[in-house]
Short mmCIF file of C-alpha atoms in Angstrom, two decimals:
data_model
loop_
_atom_site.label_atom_id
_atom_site.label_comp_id
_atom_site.label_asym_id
_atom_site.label_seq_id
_atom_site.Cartn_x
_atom_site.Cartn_y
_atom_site.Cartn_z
CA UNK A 1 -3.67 -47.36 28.24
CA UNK A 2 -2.99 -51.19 27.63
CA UNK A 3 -1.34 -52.19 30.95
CA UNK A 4 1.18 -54.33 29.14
CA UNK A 5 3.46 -51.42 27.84
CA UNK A 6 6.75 -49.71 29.38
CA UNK A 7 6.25 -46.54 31.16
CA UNK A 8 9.27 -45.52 29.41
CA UNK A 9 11.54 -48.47 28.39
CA UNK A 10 13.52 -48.74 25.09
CA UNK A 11 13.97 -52.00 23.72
CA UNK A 12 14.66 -53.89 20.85
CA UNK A 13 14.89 -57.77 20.83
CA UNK A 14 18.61 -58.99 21.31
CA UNK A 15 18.89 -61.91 21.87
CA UNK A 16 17.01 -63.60 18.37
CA UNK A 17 17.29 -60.45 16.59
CA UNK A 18 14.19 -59.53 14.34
CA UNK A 19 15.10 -59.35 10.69
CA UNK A 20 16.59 -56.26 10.00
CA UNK A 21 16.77 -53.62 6.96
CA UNK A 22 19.89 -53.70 4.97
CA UNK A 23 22.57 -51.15 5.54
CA UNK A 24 22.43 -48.29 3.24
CA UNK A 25 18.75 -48.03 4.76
CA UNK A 26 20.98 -47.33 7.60
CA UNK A 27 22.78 -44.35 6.37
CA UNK A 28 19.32 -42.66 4.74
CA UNK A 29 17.97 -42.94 8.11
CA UNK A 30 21.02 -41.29 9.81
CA UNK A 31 20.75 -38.53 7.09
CA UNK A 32 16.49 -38.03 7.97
CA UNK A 33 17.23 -38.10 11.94
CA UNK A 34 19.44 -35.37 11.96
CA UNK A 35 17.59 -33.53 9.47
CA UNK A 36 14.10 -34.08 11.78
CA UNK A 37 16.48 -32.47 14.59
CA UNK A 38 17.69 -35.74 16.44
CA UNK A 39 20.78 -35.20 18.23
CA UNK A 40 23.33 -38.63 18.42
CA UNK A 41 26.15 -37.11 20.75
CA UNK A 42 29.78 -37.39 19.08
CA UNK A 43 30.90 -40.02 21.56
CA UNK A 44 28.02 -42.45 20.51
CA UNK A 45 27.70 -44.79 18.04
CA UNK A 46 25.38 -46.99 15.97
CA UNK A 47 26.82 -50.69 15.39
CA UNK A 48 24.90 -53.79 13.93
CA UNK A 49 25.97 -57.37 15.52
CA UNK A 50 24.66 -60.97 14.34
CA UNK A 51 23.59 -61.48 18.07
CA UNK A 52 21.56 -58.21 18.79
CA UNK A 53 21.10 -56.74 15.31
CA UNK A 54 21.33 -52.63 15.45
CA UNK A 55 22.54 -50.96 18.80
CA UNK A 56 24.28 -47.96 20.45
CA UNK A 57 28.19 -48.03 21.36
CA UNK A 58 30.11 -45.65 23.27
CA UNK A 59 33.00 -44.26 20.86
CA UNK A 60 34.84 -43.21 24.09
CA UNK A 61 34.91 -44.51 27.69
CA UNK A 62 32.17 -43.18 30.43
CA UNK A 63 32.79 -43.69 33.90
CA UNK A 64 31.52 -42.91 36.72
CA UNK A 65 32.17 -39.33 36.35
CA UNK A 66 32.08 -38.11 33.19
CA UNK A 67 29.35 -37.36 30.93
CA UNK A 68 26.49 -37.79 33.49
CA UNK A 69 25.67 -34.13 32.37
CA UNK A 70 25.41 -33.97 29.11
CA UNK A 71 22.64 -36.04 26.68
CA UNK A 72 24.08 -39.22 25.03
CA UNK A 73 20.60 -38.84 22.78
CA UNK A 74 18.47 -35.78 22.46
CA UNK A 75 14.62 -36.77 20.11
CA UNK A 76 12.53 -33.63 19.68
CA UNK A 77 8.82 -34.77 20.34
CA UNK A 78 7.77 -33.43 17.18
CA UNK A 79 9.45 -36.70 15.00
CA UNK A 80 7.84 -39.59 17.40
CA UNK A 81 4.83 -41.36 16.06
CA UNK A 82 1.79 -41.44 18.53
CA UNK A 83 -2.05 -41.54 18.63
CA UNK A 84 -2.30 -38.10 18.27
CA UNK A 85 -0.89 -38.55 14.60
CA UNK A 86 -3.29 -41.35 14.37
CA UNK A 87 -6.17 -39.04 15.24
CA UNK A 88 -5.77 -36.08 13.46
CA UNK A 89 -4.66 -37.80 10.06
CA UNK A 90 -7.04 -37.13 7.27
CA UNK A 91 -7.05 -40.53 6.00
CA UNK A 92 -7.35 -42.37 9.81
CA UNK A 93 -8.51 -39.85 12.19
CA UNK A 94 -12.29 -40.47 10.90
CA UNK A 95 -11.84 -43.71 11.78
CA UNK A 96 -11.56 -43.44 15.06
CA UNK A 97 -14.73 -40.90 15.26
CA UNK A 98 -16.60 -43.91 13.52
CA UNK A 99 -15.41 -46.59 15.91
CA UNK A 100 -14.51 -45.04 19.44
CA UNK A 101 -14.55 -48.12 21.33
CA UNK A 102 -11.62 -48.95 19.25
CA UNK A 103 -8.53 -49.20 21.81
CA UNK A 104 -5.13 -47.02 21.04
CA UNK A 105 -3.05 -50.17 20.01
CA UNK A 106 -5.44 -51.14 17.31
CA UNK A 107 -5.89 -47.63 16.06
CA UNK A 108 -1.86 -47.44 16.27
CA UNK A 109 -1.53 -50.41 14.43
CA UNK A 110 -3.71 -48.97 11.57
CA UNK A 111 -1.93 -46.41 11.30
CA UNK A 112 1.52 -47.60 11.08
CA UNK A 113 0.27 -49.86 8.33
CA UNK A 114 -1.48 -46.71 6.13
CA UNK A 115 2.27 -44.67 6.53
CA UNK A 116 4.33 -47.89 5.59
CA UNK A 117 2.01 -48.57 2.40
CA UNK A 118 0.14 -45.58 1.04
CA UNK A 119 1.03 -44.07 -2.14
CA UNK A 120 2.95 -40.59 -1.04
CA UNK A 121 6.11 -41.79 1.07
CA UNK A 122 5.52 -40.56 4.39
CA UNK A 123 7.19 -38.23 6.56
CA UNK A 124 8.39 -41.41 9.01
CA UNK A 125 9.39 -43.02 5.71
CA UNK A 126 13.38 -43.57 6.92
CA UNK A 127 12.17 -44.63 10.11
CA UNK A 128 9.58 -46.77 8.91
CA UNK A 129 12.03 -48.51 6.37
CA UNK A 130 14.24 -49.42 9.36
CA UNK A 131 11.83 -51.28 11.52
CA UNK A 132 11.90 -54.81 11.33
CA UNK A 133 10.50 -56.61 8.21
CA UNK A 134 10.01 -59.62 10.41
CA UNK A 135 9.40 -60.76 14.25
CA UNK A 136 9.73 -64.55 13.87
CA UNK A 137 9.34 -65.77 17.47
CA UNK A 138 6.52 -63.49 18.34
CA UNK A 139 3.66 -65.97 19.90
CA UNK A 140 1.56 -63.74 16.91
CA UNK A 141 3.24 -65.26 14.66
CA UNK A 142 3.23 -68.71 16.14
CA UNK A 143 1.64 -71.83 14.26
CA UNK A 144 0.43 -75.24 15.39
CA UNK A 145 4.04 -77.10 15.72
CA UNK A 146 4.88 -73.99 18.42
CA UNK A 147 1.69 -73.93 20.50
CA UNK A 148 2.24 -78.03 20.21
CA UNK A 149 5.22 -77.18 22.08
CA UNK A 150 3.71 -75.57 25.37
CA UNK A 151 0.65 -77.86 25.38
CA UNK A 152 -1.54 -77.12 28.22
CA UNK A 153 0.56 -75.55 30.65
CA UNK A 154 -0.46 -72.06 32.60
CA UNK A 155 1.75 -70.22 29.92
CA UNK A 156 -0.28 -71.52 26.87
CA UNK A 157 -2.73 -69.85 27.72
CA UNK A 158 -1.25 -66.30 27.99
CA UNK A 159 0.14 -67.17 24.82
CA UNK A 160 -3.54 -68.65 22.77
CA UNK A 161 -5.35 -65.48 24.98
CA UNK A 162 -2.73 -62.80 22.99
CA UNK A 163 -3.30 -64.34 19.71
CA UNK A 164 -7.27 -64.36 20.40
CA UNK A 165 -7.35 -60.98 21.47
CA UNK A 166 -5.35 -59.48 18.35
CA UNK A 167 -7.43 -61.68 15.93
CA UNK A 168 -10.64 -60.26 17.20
CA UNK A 169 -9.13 -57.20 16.51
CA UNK A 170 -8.65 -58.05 13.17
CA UNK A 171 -12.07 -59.63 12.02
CA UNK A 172 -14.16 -57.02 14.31
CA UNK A 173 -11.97 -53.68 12.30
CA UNK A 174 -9.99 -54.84 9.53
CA UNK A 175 -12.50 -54.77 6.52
CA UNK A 176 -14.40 -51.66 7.94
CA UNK A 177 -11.31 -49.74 8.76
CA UNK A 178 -9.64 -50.69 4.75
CA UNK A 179 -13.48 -49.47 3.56
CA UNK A 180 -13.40 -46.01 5.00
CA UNK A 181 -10.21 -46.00 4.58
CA UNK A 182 -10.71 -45.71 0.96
CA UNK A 183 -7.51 -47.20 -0.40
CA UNK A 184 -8.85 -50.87 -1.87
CA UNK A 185 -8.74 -53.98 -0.79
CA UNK A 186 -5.32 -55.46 0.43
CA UNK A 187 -3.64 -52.71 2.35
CA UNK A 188 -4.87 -53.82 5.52
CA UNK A 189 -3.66 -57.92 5.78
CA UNK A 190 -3.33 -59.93 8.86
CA UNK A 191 -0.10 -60.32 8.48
CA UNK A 192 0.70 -56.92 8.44
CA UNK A 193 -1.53 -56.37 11.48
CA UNK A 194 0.26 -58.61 13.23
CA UNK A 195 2.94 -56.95 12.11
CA UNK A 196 1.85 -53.51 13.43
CA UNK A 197 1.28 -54.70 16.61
CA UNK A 198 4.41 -56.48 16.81
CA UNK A 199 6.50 -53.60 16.04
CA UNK A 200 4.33 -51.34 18.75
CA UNK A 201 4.42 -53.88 21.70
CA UNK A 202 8.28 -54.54 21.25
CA UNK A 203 9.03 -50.83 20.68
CA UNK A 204 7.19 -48.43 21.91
CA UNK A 205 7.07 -46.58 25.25
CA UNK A 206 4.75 -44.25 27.37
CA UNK A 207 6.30 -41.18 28.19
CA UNK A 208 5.35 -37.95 30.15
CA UNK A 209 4.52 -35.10 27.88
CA UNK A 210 2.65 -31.64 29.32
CA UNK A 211 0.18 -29.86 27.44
CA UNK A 212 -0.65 -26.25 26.86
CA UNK A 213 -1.83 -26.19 30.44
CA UNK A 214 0.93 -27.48 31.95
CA UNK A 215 -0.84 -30.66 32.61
CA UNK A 216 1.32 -34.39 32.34
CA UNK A 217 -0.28 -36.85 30.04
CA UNK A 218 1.36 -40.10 29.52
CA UNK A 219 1.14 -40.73 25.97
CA UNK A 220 2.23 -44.30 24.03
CA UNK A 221 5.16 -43.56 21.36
CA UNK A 222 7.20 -45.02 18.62
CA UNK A 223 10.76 -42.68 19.62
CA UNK A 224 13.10 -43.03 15.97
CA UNK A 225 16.89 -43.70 17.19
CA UNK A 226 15.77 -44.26 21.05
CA UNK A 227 14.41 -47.68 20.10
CA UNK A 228 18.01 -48.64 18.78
CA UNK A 229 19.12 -49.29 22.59
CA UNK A 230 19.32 -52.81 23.40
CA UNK A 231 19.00 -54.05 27.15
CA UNK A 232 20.82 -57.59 28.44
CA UNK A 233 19.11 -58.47 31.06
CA UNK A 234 22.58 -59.49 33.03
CA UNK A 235 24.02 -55.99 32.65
CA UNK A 236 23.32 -52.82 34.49
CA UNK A 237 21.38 -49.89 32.91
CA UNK A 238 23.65 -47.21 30.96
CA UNK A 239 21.36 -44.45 30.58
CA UNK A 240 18.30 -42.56 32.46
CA UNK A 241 15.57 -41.55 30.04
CA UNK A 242 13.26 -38.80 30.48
CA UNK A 243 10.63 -35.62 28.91
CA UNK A 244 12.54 -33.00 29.32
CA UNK A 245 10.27 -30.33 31.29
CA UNK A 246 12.24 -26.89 29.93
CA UNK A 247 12.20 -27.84 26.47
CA UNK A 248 8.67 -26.51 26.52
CA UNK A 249 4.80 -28.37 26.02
CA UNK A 250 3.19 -30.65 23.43
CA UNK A 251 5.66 -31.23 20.67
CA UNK A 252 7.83 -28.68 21.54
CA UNK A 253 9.33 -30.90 24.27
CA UNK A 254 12.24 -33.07 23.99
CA UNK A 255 13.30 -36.48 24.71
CA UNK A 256 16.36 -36.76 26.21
CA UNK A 257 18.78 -39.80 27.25
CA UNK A 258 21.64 -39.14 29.48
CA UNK A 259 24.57 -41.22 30.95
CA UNK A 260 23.45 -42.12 34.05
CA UNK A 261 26.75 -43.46 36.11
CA UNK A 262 27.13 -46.80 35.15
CA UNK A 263 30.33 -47.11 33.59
CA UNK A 264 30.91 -47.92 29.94
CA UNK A 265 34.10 -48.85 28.40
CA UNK A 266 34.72 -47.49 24.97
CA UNK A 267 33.11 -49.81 22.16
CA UNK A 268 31.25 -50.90 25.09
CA UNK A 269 26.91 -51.00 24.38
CA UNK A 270 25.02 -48.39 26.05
CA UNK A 271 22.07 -50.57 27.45
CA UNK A 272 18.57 -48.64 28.27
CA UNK A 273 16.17 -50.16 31.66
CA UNK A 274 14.05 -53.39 30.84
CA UNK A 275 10.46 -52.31 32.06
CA UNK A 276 10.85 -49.78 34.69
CA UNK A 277 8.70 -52.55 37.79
CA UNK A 278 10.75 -54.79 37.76
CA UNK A 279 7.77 -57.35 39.64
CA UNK A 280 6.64 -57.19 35.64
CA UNK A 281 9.16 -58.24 34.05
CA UNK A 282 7.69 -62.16 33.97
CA UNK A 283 9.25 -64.42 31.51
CA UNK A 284 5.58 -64.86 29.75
CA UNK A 285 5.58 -60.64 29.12
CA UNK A 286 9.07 -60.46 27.92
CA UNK A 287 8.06 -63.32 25.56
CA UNK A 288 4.52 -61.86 24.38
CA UNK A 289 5.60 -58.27 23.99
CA UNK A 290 9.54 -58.93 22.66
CA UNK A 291 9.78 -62.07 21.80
CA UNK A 292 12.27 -63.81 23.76
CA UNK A 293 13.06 -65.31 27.60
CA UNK A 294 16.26 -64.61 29.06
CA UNK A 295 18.31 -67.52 30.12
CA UNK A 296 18.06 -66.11 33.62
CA UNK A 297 15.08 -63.75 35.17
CA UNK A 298 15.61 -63.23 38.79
CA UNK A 299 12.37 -60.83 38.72
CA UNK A 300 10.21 -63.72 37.13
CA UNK A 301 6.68 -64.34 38.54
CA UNK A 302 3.69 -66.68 37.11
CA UNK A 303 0.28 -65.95 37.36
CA UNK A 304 -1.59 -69.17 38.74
CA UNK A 305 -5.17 -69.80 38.22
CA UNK A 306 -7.85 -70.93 40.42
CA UNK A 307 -8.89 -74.68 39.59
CA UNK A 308 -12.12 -72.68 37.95
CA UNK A 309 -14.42 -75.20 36.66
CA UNK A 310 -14.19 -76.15 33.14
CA UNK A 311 -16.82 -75.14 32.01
CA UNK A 312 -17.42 -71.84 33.91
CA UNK A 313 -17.31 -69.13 31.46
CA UNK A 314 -14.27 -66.91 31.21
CA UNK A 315 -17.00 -63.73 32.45
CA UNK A 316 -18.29 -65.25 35.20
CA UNK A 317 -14.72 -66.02 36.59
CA UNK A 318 -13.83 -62.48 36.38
CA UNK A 319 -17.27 -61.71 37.35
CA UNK A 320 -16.49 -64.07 40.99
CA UNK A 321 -13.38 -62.32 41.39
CA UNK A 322 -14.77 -58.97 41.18
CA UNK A 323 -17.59 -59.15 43.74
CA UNK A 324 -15.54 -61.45 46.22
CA UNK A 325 -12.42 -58.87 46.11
CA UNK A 326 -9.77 -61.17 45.18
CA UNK A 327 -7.66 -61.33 41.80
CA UNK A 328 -8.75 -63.58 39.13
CA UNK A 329 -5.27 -64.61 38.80
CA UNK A 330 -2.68 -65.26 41.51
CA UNK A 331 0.38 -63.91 40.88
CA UNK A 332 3.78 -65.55 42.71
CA UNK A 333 6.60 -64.33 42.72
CA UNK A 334 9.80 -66.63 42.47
CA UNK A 335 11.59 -64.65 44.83
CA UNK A 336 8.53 -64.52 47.32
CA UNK A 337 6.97 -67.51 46.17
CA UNK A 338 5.50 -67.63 49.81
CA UNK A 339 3.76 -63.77 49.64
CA UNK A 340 0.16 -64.84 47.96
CA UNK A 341 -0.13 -68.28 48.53
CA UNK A 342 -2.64 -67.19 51.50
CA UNK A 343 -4.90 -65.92 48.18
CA UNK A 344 -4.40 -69.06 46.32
CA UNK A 345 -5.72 -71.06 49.53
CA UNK A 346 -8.53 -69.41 49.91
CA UNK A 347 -9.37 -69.79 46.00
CA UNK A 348 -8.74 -73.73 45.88
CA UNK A 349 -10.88 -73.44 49.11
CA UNK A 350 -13.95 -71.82 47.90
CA UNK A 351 -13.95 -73.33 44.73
CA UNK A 352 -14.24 -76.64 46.20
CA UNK A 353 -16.85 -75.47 48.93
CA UNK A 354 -20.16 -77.18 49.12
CA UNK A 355 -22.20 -74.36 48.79
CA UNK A 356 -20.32 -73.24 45.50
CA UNK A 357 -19.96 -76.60 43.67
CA UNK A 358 -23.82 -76.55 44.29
CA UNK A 359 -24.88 -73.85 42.75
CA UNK A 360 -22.09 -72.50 40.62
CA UNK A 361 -24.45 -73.20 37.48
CA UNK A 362 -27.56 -71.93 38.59
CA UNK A 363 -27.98 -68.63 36.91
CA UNK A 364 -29.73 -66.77 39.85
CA UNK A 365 -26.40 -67.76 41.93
CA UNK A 366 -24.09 -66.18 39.23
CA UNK A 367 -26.14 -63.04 38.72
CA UNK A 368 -26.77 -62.00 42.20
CA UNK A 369 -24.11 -59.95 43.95
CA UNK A 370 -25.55 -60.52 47.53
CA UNK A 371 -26.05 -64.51 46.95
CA UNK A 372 -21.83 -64.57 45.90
CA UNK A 373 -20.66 -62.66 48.67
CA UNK A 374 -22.54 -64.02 51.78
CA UNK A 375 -21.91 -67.67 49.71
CA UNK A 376 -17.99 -66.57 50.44
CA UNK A 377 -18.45 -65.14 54.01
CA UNK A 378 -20.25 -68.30 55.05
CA UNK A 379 -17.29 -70.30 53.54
CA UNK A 380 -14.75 -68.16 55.28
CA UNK A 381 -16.50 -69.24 58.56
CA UNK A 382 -16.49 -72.38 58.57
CA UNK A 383 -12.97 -73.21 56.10
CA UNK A 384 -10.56 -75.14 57.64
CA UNK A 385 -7.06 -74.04 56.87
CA UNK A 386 -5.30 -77.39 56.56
CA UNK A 387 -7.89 -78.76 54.33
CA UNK A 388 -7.50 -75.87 51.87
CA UNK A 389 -4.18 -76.36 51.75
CA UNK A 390 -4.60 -79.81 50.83
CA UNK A 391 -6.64 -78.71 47.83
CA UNK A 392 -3.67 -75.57 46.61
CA UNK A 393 -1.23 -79.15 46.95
CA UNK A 394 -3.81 -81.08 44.59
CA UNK A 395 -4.84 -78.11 42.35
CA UNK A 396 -0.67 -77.20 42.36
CA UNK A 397 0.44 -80.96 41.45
CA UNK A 398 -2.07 -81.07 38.65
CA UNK A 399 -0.64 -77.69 37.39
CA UNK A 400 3.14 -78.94 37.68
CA UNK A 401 2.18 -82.70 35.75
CA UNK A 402 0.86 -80.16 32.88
CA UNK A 403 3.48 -78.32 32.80
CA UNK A 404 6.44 -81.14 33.35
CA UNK A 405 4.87 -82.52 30.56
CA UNK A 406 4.88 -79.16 28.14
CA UNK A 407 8.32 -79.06 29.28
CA UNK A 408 9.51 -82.55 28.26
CA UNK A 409 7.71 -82.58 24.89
CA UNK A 410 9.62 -79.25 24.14
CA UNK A 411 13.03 -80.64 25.22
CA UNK A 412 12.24 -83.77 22.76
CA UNK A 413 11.39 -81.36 19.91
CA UNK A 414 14.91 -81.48 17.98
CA UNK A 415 16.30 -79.45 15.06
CA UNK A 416 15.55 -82.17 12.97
CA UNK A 417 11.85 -82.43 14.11
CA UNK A 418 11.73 -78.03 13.93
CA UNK A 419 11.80 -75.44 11.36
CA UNK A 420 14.94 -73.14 11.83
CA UNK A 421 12.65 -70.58 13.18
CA UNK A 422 11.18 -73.03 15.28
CA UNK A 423 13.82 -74.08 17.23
CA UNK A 424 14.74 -70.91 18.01
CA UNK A 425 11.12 -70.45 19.45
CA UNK A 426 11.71 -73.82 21.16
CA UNK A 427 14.69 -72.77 22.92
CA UNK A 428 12.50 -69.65 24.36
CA UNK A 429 9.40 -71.75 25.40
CA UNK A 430 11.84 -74.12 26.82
CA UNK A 431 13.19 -71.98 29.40
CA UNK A 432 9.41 -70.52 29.51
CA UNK A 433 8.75 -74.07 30.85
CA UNK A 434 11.35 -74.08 33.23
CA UNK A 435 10.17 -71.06 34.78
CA UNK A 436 6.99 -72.17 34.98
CA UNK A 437 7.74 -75.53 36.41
CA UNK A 438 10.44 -73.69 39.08
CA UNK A 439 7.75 -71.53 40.27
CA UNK A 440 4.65 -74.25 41.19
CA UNK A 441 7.59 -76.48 42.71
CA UNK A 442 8.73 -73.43 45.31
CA UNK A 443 4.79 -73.00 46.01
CA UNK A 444 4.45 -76.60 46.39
CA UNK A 445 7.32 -76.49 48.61
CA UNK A 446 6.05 -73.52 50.96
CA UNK A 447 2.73 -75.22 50.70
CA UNK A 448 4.31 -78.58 52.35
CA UNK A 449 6.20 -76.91 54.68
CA UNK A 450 3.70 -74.90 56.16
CA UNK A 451 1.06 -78.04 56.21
CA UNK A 452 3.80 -79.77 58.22
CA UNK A 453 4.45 -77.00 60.83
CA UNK A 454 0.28 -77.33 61.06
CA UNK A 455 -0.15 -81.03 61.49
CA UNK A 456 2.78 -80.83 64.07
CA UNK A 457 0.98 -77.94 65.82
#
């Protein structure tokens, strides 16, 4: 499963809402839920605001105390939308016998588009009608003035690598898939790809369910009503979400949502977990997957690359990684910006080691296994500490004038210059920038210190 999901978060963007459905929608989904066998407790309440768009209220106060027993929400497993729906459907479930290499997401994605546009209404159709028509900062969606905005700094490309990866997607399925598919040309559109996999990263979640067996599968869902819940990243959790395991297997289970201690005053919103680790909830994820950066993420972290050569192909890098044993990526945390730099020195090290900068382009060095590794072990032997660190400060510095730069040409970008849109994606990739540009300062700051303490030695 894609490693970018929930394991069972509920979220919907809050705080640059998605464009909504209109109202009445509203009340015909209400009428479907219940009739599908979801159970909204009495005390809870659905609300729209300008800020957060559709969200769950408490009608009545919760403490500390009360209600921690019985289920604010109650979503029988046979109403959510997963790839098991996606694989037994007569019109999709071929397709995925004709392409199997086809990940889940993509497959998902086709499928939400066949049940929002084929001819019959489908069974989700009151669900469906209530997602979000539109997902205007998603970095899907963005255009030329918005990736202008982040230049080349280390969150670029997260952001050009997500739009890459979905548009291969596209071209490599999307005409096959509409051909088997049978239904004519124009169902299947990149916008409403995008589209698909915008609703699926922003709201679904993996949850537990048991089979016949009694075996636990974690299986990727679209939960109607759950997804409502909003989360503020500045406000404790209201709610503890879980497969219930005595409502019986498969889709006879049931997903339940109880209070979970946290008080709520009455009219107060009942606010689900953000992604459950909170060492991934980086300000690039929360932007790829939901579209927006918090003003303020105290669990932010940045994943810094080696200074790879230019011209080294993407394959090879991971190919390096793999055989030395060390991540292709070094990922700091800005609370422990000092607990990998030890990785990140050893990278800037190698990478500018005689023996690699030598022979990094012969192809008999990048094929063989055995030439790679001893290459590294002979570089370990001889490396000198302080000079590494001298090239993580120059590799850093480069990284942080890159990023300064992003950073200033995003803070000169003004309404007049933007697109309404646009400036609300500015304000996002602005504090994106300052993220960024906080973390490689602390590194660069450990970095110093420690070279000091080593020179003084």
């Amino acid at each position: 499963m894609d490693a970018c999901f929930k394991t069972w978060t509920l979220i919907v963007l809050f705080i640059f809402p998605p464009v909504f459905p209109a109202t009445d929608t509203m009340t015909v989904f209400k009428v479907w839920a219940e009739n599908e066998g979801i159970v909204l407790s009495e005390n809870v309440g659905i609300k729209y605001s300008e800020s957060s768009g559709y969200g769950l209220y408490a009608e009545k106060e919760f403490d500390g105390d009360n209600g921690g027993y019985s289920a604010m929400l109650t979503v029988p497993l046979s109403v959510v939308i997963n790839i098991e729906h996606a694989v037994t459907s007569e019109e999709i479930g071929h397709i995925w016998e004709a392409f199997p290499e086809m990940n889940d997401l993509d497959l998902m994605a086709f499928f939400l588009i066949y049940e929002m546009h084929k001819p019959q209404k489908s069974r989700w159709q009151p669900y469906l009608d209530m997602l979000p028509k539109e997902f205007p900062t998603m970095p899907l969606f963005y255009g030329i003035k918005e990736l202008k905005l982040v230049q080349d700094s280390i969150s670029a490309s997260g952001i050009r690598e997500r739009q890459q990866s979905v548009m291969r997607s596209f071209q490599l399925y999307a005409s096959k898939v509409e051909k088997a598919m049978n239904q004519g040309q124009g169902l299947i559109t990149e916008e409403r790809f995008y589209w698909a996999h915008s609703v699926l990263r922003s709201r679904s979640h993996i949850i537990p369910v048991q089979d016949q067996a009694g075996e636990w599968h974690h299986v990727m869902c679209l939960i109607p009503m759950a997804d409502i819940m909003n989360m503020a990243t500045d406000a404790p959790s209201s709610v503890n979400c879980f497969t219930n395991s005595s409502s019986g297997w498969g889709i006879k289970g049931k997903f339940v949502c109880k209070h979970q201690g946290n008080p709520i005053a009455s009219g107060g919103e009942i606010l689900a977990d953000y992604i459950s680790q909170p060492e991934r909830r980086t300000s690039l994820r929360l932007l790829l997957d939901y579209g927006f950066v918090p003003e303020r993420n105290p669990f932010n972290s940045l994943d810094i690359p080696p200074p790879w050569p230019s011209s080294m192909k993407v394959k090879d890098r991971h190919r390096f990684a793999d055989i030395i044993r060390f991540p292709d990526v070094v990922r700091i945390s800005s609370s422990t910006p000092q607990s990998k730099i030890d990785a990140l020195i050893d990278w800037c090290g190698f990478l500018h080691s005689e023996d690699f900068l030598n022979n990094w382009e012969t192809q008999s060095f990048i094929d063989d296994d055995v030439t790679i590794k001893d290459s590294f072990t002979q570089y370990k032997k001889k490396s000198n500490v302080q000079v590494e660190k001298r090239f993580a400060i120059l590799h850093l510095e480069k990284l942080l004038s890159k990023s300064t730069r992003a950073l200033s040409a995003c803070e000169s970008c003004t309404t007049k210059d933007c697109e309404q849109n646009v400036s609300t994606t500015q304000t996002y990739l602005r504090r994106l920038l300052q993220d960024e540009v906080q973390i490689i300062e602390l590194v660069l700051k450990v970095l110093a210190s420690t070279d000091s303490q080593t020179t003084s030695n």
